[in-house]
PDB file of C-alpha atoms in Angstrom:
ATOM      1  CA  UNK A  20      87.269  44.860 122.381  1.00 75.00           C
ATOM      2  CA  UNK A  21      87.178  42.860 118.762  1.00 85.00           C
ATOM      3  CA  UNK A  22      86.658  44.989 115.845  1.00 92.00           C
ATOM      4  CA  UNK A  23      87.257  45.108 112.180  1.00 95.00           C
ATOM      5  CA  UNK A  24      86.814  47.869 110.163  1.00 96.00           C
ATOM      6  CA  UNK A  25      86.652  48.289 105.872  1.00 96.00           C
ATOM      7  CA  UNK A  26      87.181  51.592 105.333  1.00 95.00           C
ATOM      8  CA  UNK A  27      86.560  51.349 102.085  1.00 96.00           C
ATOM      9  CA  UNK A  28      82.601  51.219 101.681  1.00 95.00           C
ATOM     10  CA  UNK A  29      82.536  51.156  98.035  1.00 96.00           C
ATOM     11  CA  UNK A  30      85.773  50.834  95.007  1.00 97.00           C
ATOM     12  CA  UNK A  31      84.613  50.712  91.400  1.00 98.00           C
ATOM     13  CA  UNK A  32      87.320  49.798  89.276  1.00 97.00           C
ATOM     14  CA  UNK A  33      87.530  48.580  84.943  1.00 97.00           C
ATOM     15  CA  UNK A  34      87.728  45.207  83.920  1.00 97.00           C
ATOM     16  CA  UNK A  35      91.448  44.193  84.007  1.00 97.00           C
ATOM     17  CA  UNK A  36      92.177  46.130  86.569  1.00 97.00           C
ATOM     18  CA  UNK A  37      93.894  45.388  89.881  1.00 98.00           C
ATOM     19  CA  UNK A  38      92.782  46.533  93.174  1.00 98.00           C
ATOM     20  CA  UNK A  39      92.815  46.157  96.837  1.00 98.00           C
ATOM     21  CA  UNK A  40      91.028  45.338  99.672  1.00 98.00           C
ATOM     22  CA  UNK A  41      91.935  46.964 102.936  1.00 98.00           C
ATOM     23  CA  UNK A  42      90.668  45.395 106.319  1.00 98.00           C
ATOM     24  CA  UNK A  43      92.377  46.327 109.781  1.00 98.00           C
ATOM     25  CA  UNK A  44      92.033  44.912 112.773  1.00 97.00           C
ATOM     26  CA  UNK A  45      91.436  45.130 116.583  1.00 95.00           C
ATOM     27  CA  UNK A  46      92.111  42.213 119.424  1.00 92.00           C
ATOM     28  CA  UNK A  47      93.854  42.021 122.682  1.00 90.00           C
ATOM     29  CA  UNK A  48      94.307  37.977 121.716  1.00 88.00           C
ATOM     30  CA  UNK A  49      97.070  36.274 120.499  1.00 88.00           C
ATOM     31  CA  UNK A  50      95.628  33.713 118.896  1.00 88.00           C
ATOM     32  CA  UNK A  51      93.128  34.821 116.215  1.00 90.00           C
ATOM     33  CA  UNK A  52      91.172  33.864 112.889  1.00 90.00           C
ATOM     34  CA  UNK A  53      90.693  36.299 110.074  1.00 93.00           C
ATOM     35  CA  UNK A  54      88.287  35.844 107.446  1.00 94.00           C
ATOM     36  CA  UNK A  55      86.793  37.446 104.199  1.00 96.00           C
ATOM     37  CA  UNK A  56      83.718  36.297 102.581  1.00 96.00           C
ATOM     38  CA  UNK A  57      82.367  37.739  99.370  1.00 97.00           C
ATOM     39  CA  UNK A  58      78.224  38.482  99.199  1.00 95.00           C
ATOM     40  CA  UNK A  59      76.937  38.508  95.597  1.00 94.00           C
ATOM     41  CA  UNK A  60      73.639  39.869  94.387  1.00 91.00           C
ATOM     42  CA  UNK A  61      72.288  37.364  95.388  1.00 89.00           C
ATOM     43  CA  UNK A  62      72.893  37.301  98.990  1.00 90.00           C
ATOM     44  CA  UNK A  63      74.404  34.448 100.517  1.00 91.00           C
ATOM     45  CA  UNK A  64      78.414  34.494 102.035  1.00 94.00           C
ATOM     46  CA  UNK A  65      80.689  32.719  99.799  1.00 95.00           C
ATOM     47  CA  UNK A  66      83.750  31.716 102.481  1.00 93.00           C
ATOM     48  CA  UNK A  67      86.411  32.475 100.613  1.00 95.00           C
ATOM     49  CA  UNK A  68      89.997  32.617 103.255  1.00 92.00           C
ATOM     50  CA  UNK A  69      90.963  31.902 106.273  1.00 90.00           C
ATOM     51  CA  UNK A  70      94.199  32.666 108.373  1.00 90.00           C
ATOM     52  CA  UNK A  71      95.578  32.170 111.907  1.00 88.00           C
ATOM     53  CA  UNK A  72      97.371  34.597 113.450  1.00 91.00           C
ATOM     54  CA  UNK A  73     100.297  32.433 113.621  1.00 89.00           C
ATOM     55  CA  UNK A  74     100.835  32.607 110.114  1.00 85.00           C
ATOM     56  CA  UNK A  75     101.568  35.609 108.268  1.00 84.00           C
ATOM     57  CA  UNK A  76     102.852  33.650 104.878  1.00 83.00           C
ATOM     58  CA  UNK A  77     101.362  36.093 102.037  1.00 85.00           C
ATOM     59  CA  UNK A  78      98.070  33.518  99.873  1.00 86.00           C
ATOM     60  CA  UNK A  79      97.506  33.282  96.437  1.00 88.00           C
ATOM     61  CA  UNK A  80      94.761  31.906  94.942  1.00 89.00           C
ATOM     62  CA  UNK A  81      93.913  32.664  91.132  1.00 93.00           C
ATOM     63  CA  UNK A  82      93.021  36.238  90.655  1.00 95.00           C
ATOM     64  CA  UNK A  83      93.251  36.241  94.432  1.00 95.00           C
ATOM     65  CA  UNK A  84      95.696  37.012  96.899  1.00 94.00           C
ATOM     66  CA  UNK A  85      95.970  38.128 100.443  1.00 94.00           C
ATOM     67  CA  UNK A  86      98.886  39.506 102.672  1.00 95.00           C
ATOM     68  CA  UNK A  87      98.686  38.924 105.990  1.00 95.00           C
ATOM     69  CA  UNK A  88     100.683  41.185 108.798  1.00 94.00           C
ATOM     70  CA  UNK A  89     100.447  41.575 112.440  1.00 93.00           C
ATOM     71  CA  UNK A  90     102.602  44.654 112.903  1.00 93.00           C
ATOM     72  CA  UNK A  91      99.614  46.746 111.136  1.00 95.00           C
ATOM     73  CA  UNK A  92      97.234  44.493 111.928  1.00 96.00           C
ATOM     74  CA  UNK A  93      95.800  44.442 108.520  1.00 97.00           C
ATOM     75  CA  UNK A  94      94.943  41.344 106.102  1.00 96.00           C
ATOM     76  CA  UNK A  95      94.269  43.307 102.997  1.00 97.00           C
ATOM     77  CA  UNK A  96      92.865  41.436  99.877  1.00 97.00           C
ATOM     78  CA  UNK A  97      93.739  42.247  96.052  1.00 97.00           C
ATOM     79  CA  UNK A  98      92.176  40.844  93.158  1.00 97.00           C
ATOM     80  CA  UNK A  99      94.412  41.033  89.926  1.00 97.00           C
ATOM     81  CA  UNK A 100      92.573  41.396  86.648  1.00 97.00           C
ATOM     82  CA  UNK A 101      89.256  42.005  87.936  1.00 97.00           C
ATOM     83  CA  UNK A 102      86.452  40.746  86.200  1.00 97.00           C
ATOM     84  CA  UNK A 103      82.704  41.662  86.033  1.00 96.00           C
ATOM     85  CA  UNK A 104      81.261  38.672  87.908  1.00 96.00           C
ATOM     86  CA  UNK A 105      84.045  39.948  90.959  1.00 97.00           C
ATOM     87  CA  UNK A 106      81.595  42.665  91.116  1.00 97.00           C
ATOM     88  CA  UNK A 107      79.930  41.647  94.695  1.00 97.00           C
ATOM     89  CA  UNK A 108      79.866  43.342  98.291  1.00 96.00           C
ATOM     90  CA  UNK A 109      83.761  42.186 100.351  1.00 97.00           C
ATOM     91  CA  UNK A 110      83.201  41.173 103.873  1.00 96.00           C
ATOM     92  CA  UNK A 111      86.477  41.107 105.999  1.00 97.00           C
ATOM     93  CA  UNK A 112      85.738  38.744 109.566  1.00 94.00           C
ATOM     94  CA  UNK A 113      87.834  37.944 113.351  1.00 93.00           C
ATOM     95  CA  UNK A 114      87.068  35.241 115.171  1.00 89.00           C
ATOM     96  CA  UNK A 115      89.504  35.161 118.192  1.00 83.00           C
ATOM     97  CA  UNK A 116      90.376  31.798 120.165  1.00 72.00           C
ATOM     98  CA  UNK A 117      88.810  32.326 123.253  1.00 67.00           C
ATOM     99  CA  UNK A 118      84.491  32.672 123.394  1.00 59.00           C
ATOM    100  CA  UNK A 119      82.203  30.097 121.453  1.00 60.00           C
ATOM    101  CA  UNK A 120      83.375  31.334 117.659  1.00 67.00           C
ATOM    102  CA  UNK A 121      81.606  34.630 117.388  1.00 79.00           C
ATOM    103  CA  UNK A 122      82.569  36.515 114.403  1.00 87.00           C
ATOM    104  CA  UNK A 123      83.255  39.881 114.009  1.00 90.00           C
ATOM    105  CA  UNK A 124      82.489  41.423 110.476  1.00 92.00           C
ATOM    106  CA  UNK A 125      83.258  44.205 108.769  1.00 94.00           C
ATOM    107  CA  UNK A 126      81.358  46.592 106.701  1.00 93.00           C
ATOM    108  CA  UNK A 127      82.140  45.144 104.058  1.00 95.00           C
ATOM    109  CA  UNK A 128      83.189  46.574 100.684  1.00 96.00           C
ATOM    110  CA  UNK A 129      80.476  46.756  97.982  1.00 96.00           C
ATOM    111  CA  UNK A 130      83.484  46.752  94.567  1.00 98.00           C
ATOM    112  CA  UNK A 131      81.674  47.054  90.905  1.00 98.00           C
ATOM    113  CA  UNK A 132      83.677  46.563  88.713  1.00 97.00           C
ATOM    114  CA  UNK A 133      82.911  47.839  84.898  1.00 97.00           C
ATOM    115  CA  UNK A 134      83.543  46.485  81.839  1.00 95.00           C
TER     116      UNK A 134
ATOM    117  CA  UNK B  12      79.513  17.619 100.878  1.00 78.00           C
ATOM    118  CA  UNK B  13      77.313  20.273 103.543  1.00 82.00           C
ATOM    119  CA  UNK B  14      74.580  21.905 102.159  1.00 89.00           C
ATOM    120  CA  UNK B  15      72.098  24.585 103.898  1.00 94.00           C
ATOM    121  CA  UNK B  16      68.963  25.050 103.238  1.00 95.00           C
ATOM    122  CA  UNK B  17      67.354  28.768 104.676  1.00 97.00           C
ATOM    123  CA  UNK B  18      63.681  29.417 104.360  1.00 95.00           C
ATOM    124  CA  UNK B  19      61.362  31.248 102.941  1.00 97.00           C
ATOM    125  CA  UNK B  20      63.554  32.620 100.655  1.00 95.00           C
ATOM    126  CA  UNK B  21      61.895  36.269 100.611  1.00 96.00           C
ATOM    127  CA  UNK B  22      58.728  37.138 103.078  1.00 97.00           C
ATOM    128  CA  UNK B  23      57.121  40.057 103.458  1.00 97.00           C
ATOM    129  CA  UNK B  24      55.423  40.440 107.084  1.00 97.00           C
ATOM    130  CA  UNK B  25      52.647  42.991 108.899  1.00 97.00           C
ATOM    131  CA  UNK B  26      53.696  44.830 111.721  1.00 97.00           C
ATOM    132  CA  UNK B  27      52.907  42.721 115.009  1.00 96.00           C
ATOM    133  CA  UNK B  28      52.561  39.556 112.965  1.00 97.00           C
ATOM    134  CA  UNK B  29      54.357  35.842 114.455  1.00 97.00           C
ATOM    135  CA  UNK B  30      57.872  35.139 112.051  1.00 96.00           C
ATOM    136  CA  UNK B  31      59.614  31.577 111.628  1.00 97.00           C
ATOM    137  CA  UNK B  32      62.367  30.805 109.829  1.00 98.00           C
ATOM    138  CA  UNK B  33      64.026  27.748 108.966  1.00 98.00           C
ATOM    139  CA  UNK B  34      67.563  26.142 108.498  1.00 98.00           C
ATOM    140  CA  UNK B  35      67.946  23.387 107.542  1.00 97.00           C
ATOM    141  CA  UNK B  36      72.264  21.448 106.967  1.00 94.00           C
ATOM    142  CA  UNK B  37      72.464  18.408 105.485  1.00 93.00           C
ATOM    143  CA  UNK B  38      75.652  15.818 105.218  1.00 88.00           C
ATOM    144  CA  UNK B  39      76.924  17.123 109.211  1.00 85.00           C
ATOM    145  CA  UNK B  40      76.406  15.554 112.709  1.00 85.00           C
ATOM    146  CA  UNK B  41      76.759  18.254 116.287  1.00 87.00           C
ATOM    147  CA  UNK B  42      77.542  21.120 113.752  1.00 89.00           C
ATOM    148  CA  UNK B  43      77.690  24.790 115.413  1.00 89.00           C
ATOM    149  CA  UNK B  44      74.471  26.704 114.494  1.00 93.00           C
ATOM    150  CA  UNK B  45      74.426  30.369 113.717  1.00 93.00           C
ATOM    151  CA  UNK B  46      71.856  33.661 113.020  1.00 95.00           C
ATOM    152  CA  UNK B  47      72.980  36.497 111.583  1.00 94.00           C
ATOM    153  CA  UNK B  48      70.788  39.966 110.743  1.00 94.00           C
ATOM    154  CA  UNK B  49      72.343  42.438 108.346  1.00 92.00           C
ATOM    155  CA  UNK B  50      70.377  45.086 108.487  1.00 84.00           C
ATOM    156  CA  UNK B  51      70.002  47.597 104.723  1.00 76.00           C
ATOM    157  CA  UNK B  52      73.844  48.183 103.435  1.00 70.00           C
ATOM    158  CA  UNK B  53      75.723  47.386 107.118  1.00 73.00           C
ATOM    159  CA  UNK B  54      77.090  44.079 108.416  1.00 81.00           C
ATOM    160  CA  UNK B  55      76.028  41.120 110.085  1.00 90.00           C
ATOM    161  CA  UNK B  56      75.163  41.253 113.355  1.00 89.00           C
ATOM    162  CA  UNK B  57      75.096  38.231 115.406  1.00 90.00           C
ATOM    163  CA  UNK B  58      72.010  37.136 116.946  1.00 93.00           C
ATOM    164  CA  UNK B  59      71.861  33.858 118.332  1.00 93.00           C
ATOM    165  CA  UNK B  60      74.142  30.705 118.225  1.00 90.00           C
ATOM    166  CA  UNK B  61      74.028  27.426 118.686  1.00 91.00           C
ATOM    167  CA  UNK B  62      76.333  24.313 120.195  1.00 87.00           C
ATOM    168  CA  UNK B  63      73.692  21.007 120.436  1.00 88.00           C
ATOM    169  CA  UNK B  64      70.267  20.598 120.768  1.00 92.00           C
ATOM    170  CA  UNK B  65      67.938  22.860 122.772  1.00 89.00           C
ATOM    171  CA  UNK B  66      71.155  25.498 123.387  1.00 90.00           C
ATOM    172  CA  UNK B  67      70.972  28.603 122.502  1.00 90.00           C
ATOM    173  CA  UNK B  68      73.315  30.843 123.545  1.00 88.00           C
ATOM    174  CA  UNK B  69      71.529  34.787 122.531  1.00 87.00           C
ATOM    175  CA  UNK B  70      74.043  37.893 121.988  1.00 82.00           C
ATOM    176  CA  UNK B  71      71.805  41.213 121.213  1.00 79.00           C
ATOM    177  CA  UNK B  72      68.454  41.351 123.222  1.00 66.00           C
ATOM    178  CA  UNK B  73      65.585  41.875 121.369  1.00 79.00           C
ATOM    179  CA  UNK B  74      61.434  40.550 120.276  1.00 89.00           C
ATOM    180  CA  UNK B  75      63.693  37.516 118.826  1.00 94.00           C
ATOM    181  CA  UNK B  76      63.920  34.096 119.746  1.00 95.00           C
ATOM    182  CA  UNK B  77      65.862  31.027 118.542  1.00 96.00           C
ATOM    183  CA  UNK B  78      64.961  27.220 118.673  1.00 96.00           C
ATOM    184  CA  UNK B  79      66.609  23.412 117.908  1.00 96.00           C
ATOM    185  CA  UNK B  80      64.784  21.338 118.023  1.00 95.00           C
ATOM    186  CA  UNK B  81      66.654  18.689 116.211  1.00 94.00           C
ATOM    187  CA  UNK B  82      70.335  18.594 115.455  1.00 94.00           C
ATOM    188  CA  UNK B  83      70.363  20.282 111.814  1.00 94.00           C
ATOM    189  CA  UNK B  84      67.334  22.578 112.229  1.00 96.00           C
ATOM    190  CA  UNK B  85      67.833  25.773 114.118  1.00 97.00           C
ATOM    191  CA  UNK B  86      64.802  28.256 114.057  1.00 97.00           C
ATOM    192  CA  UNK B  87      64.301  31.764 113.658  1.00 97.00           C
ATOM    193  CA  UNK B  88      61.245  32.987 116.065  1.00 96.00           C
ATOM    194  CA  UNK B  89      59.525  35.852 116.557  1.00 96.00           C
ATOM    195  CA  UNK B  90      55.419  36.551 118.568  1.00 95.00           C
ATOM    196  CA  UNK B  91      55.466  40.480 117.226  1.00 95.00           C
ATOM    197  CA  UNK B  92      57.438  42.206 114.517  1.00 95.00           C
ATOM    198  CA  UNK B  93      58.872  45.023 114.393  1.00 94.00           C
ATOM    199  CA  UNK B  94      59.781  47.341 111.300  1.00 94.00           C
ATOM    200  CA  UNK B  95      63.048  47.235 112.562  1.00 91.00           C
ATOM    201  CA  UNK B  96      63.110  43.612 112.179  1.00 93.00           C
ATOM    202  CA  UNK B  97      62.823  44.126 108.765  1.00 93.00           C
ATOM    203  CA  UNK B  98      66.492  43.297 106.965  1.00 94.00           C
ATOM    204  CA  UNK B  99      68.567  39.942 105.294  1.00 95.00           C
ATOM    205  CA  UNK B 100      68.668  36.534 107.997  1.00 96.00           C
ATOM    206  CA  UNK B 101      71.680  34.648 107.434  1.00 96.00           C
ATOM    207  CA  UNK B 102      71.836  31.280 108.832  1.00 97.00           C
ATOM    208  CA  UNK B 103      75.457  29.059 109.232  1.00 94.00           C
ATOM    209  CA  UNK B 104      77.194  26.030 110.283  1.00 92.00           C
ATOM    210  CA  UNK B 105      80.572  24.989 111.516  1.00 89.00           C
ATOM    211  CA  UNK B 106      82.606  22.612 112.203  1.00 79.00           C
ATOM    212  CA  UNK B 107      81.438  19.582 114.998  1.00 56.00           C
ATOM    213  CA  UNK B 108      84.665  19.341 116.561  1.00 53.00           C
ATOM    214  CA  UNK B 109      83.739  22.222 119.170  1.00 49.00           C
ATOM    215  CA  UNK B 110      87.133  24.013 117.701  1.00 51.00           C
ATOM    216  CA  UNK B 111      86.327  28.025 118.369  1.00 48.00           C
ATOM    217  CA  UNK B 112      87.903  28.638 115.390  1.00 54.00           C
ATOM    218  CA  UNK B 113      86.093  26.679 112.481  1.00 76.00           C
ATOM    219  CA  UNK B 114      84.833  28.049 109.113  1.00 87.00           C
ATOM    220  CA  UNK B 115      81.332  29.106 108.888  1.00 91.00           C
ATOM    221  CA  UNK B 116      79.628  28.255 106.470  1.00 92.00           C
ATOM    222  CA  UNK B 117      76.517  30.384 105.089  1.00 94.00           C
ATOM    223  CA  UNK B 118      72.639  29.367 103.619  1.00 95.00           C
ATOM    224  CA  UNK B 119      71.034  31.425 100.857  1.00 95.00           C
ATOM    225  CA  UNK B 120      69.802  34.606 103.455  1.00 96.00           C
ATOM    226  CA  UNK B 121      65.502  34.692 103.813  1.00 97.00           C
ATOM    227  CA  UNK B 122      64.543  38.153 102.898  1.00 95.00           C
ATOM    228  CA  UNK B 123      62.288  39.850 105.423  1.00 96.00           C
ATOM    229  CA  UNK B 124      60.630  43.731 105.165  1.00 96.00           C
ATOM    230  CA  UNK B 125      58.348  44.434 107.687  1.00 96.00           C
ATOM    231  CA  UNK B 126      55.260  46.471 106.979  1.00 96.00           C
TER     232      UNK B 126
END
């Protein structure tokens, strides 16, 4: 069965601090895809990144970076030098190659960046 | 570029009343379409998805239904709302190539309150 766990329900950091959001997943498929979405107070989910199970290279995009480790089934997200605009709920999600592209979401981590 | 619209943005309905939420996508053809629900403080739950006109798959049994009368239109309905139907409803689309792992892009959502 598929499962995505985001153990951190809420995190608060002071502006300019670095913060890492954890994501652990479970799947029986050998081919799968992992995603991160950002949900600001407005509610819309904003796509941040997609990784496939065969590509374990870490990725950096500006202040955002992602660490994918198959050995620990983790796909963690780090924000460097956090800003107030980073305050949002962040969701990790899993999609398997079989099936109809169903996204399985974690319960989300609410990040508050304090100015 | 592709855009996705949802309306209404907010809705307050009494228990037992009908419901119709609409989602339309622009800038793409034959997209996969999805309805998700997010209950307060929780993750997203897939309700329905559609791979083409008139093709609807239900993920969770409930008193909701979905229809796809046109290629880029997806409608979520109910004949009689329950209190438990309250939540934030998000529509999403993914690419028209049939790949099961295309990224899903979300609309702005509809916040439904059932009283």
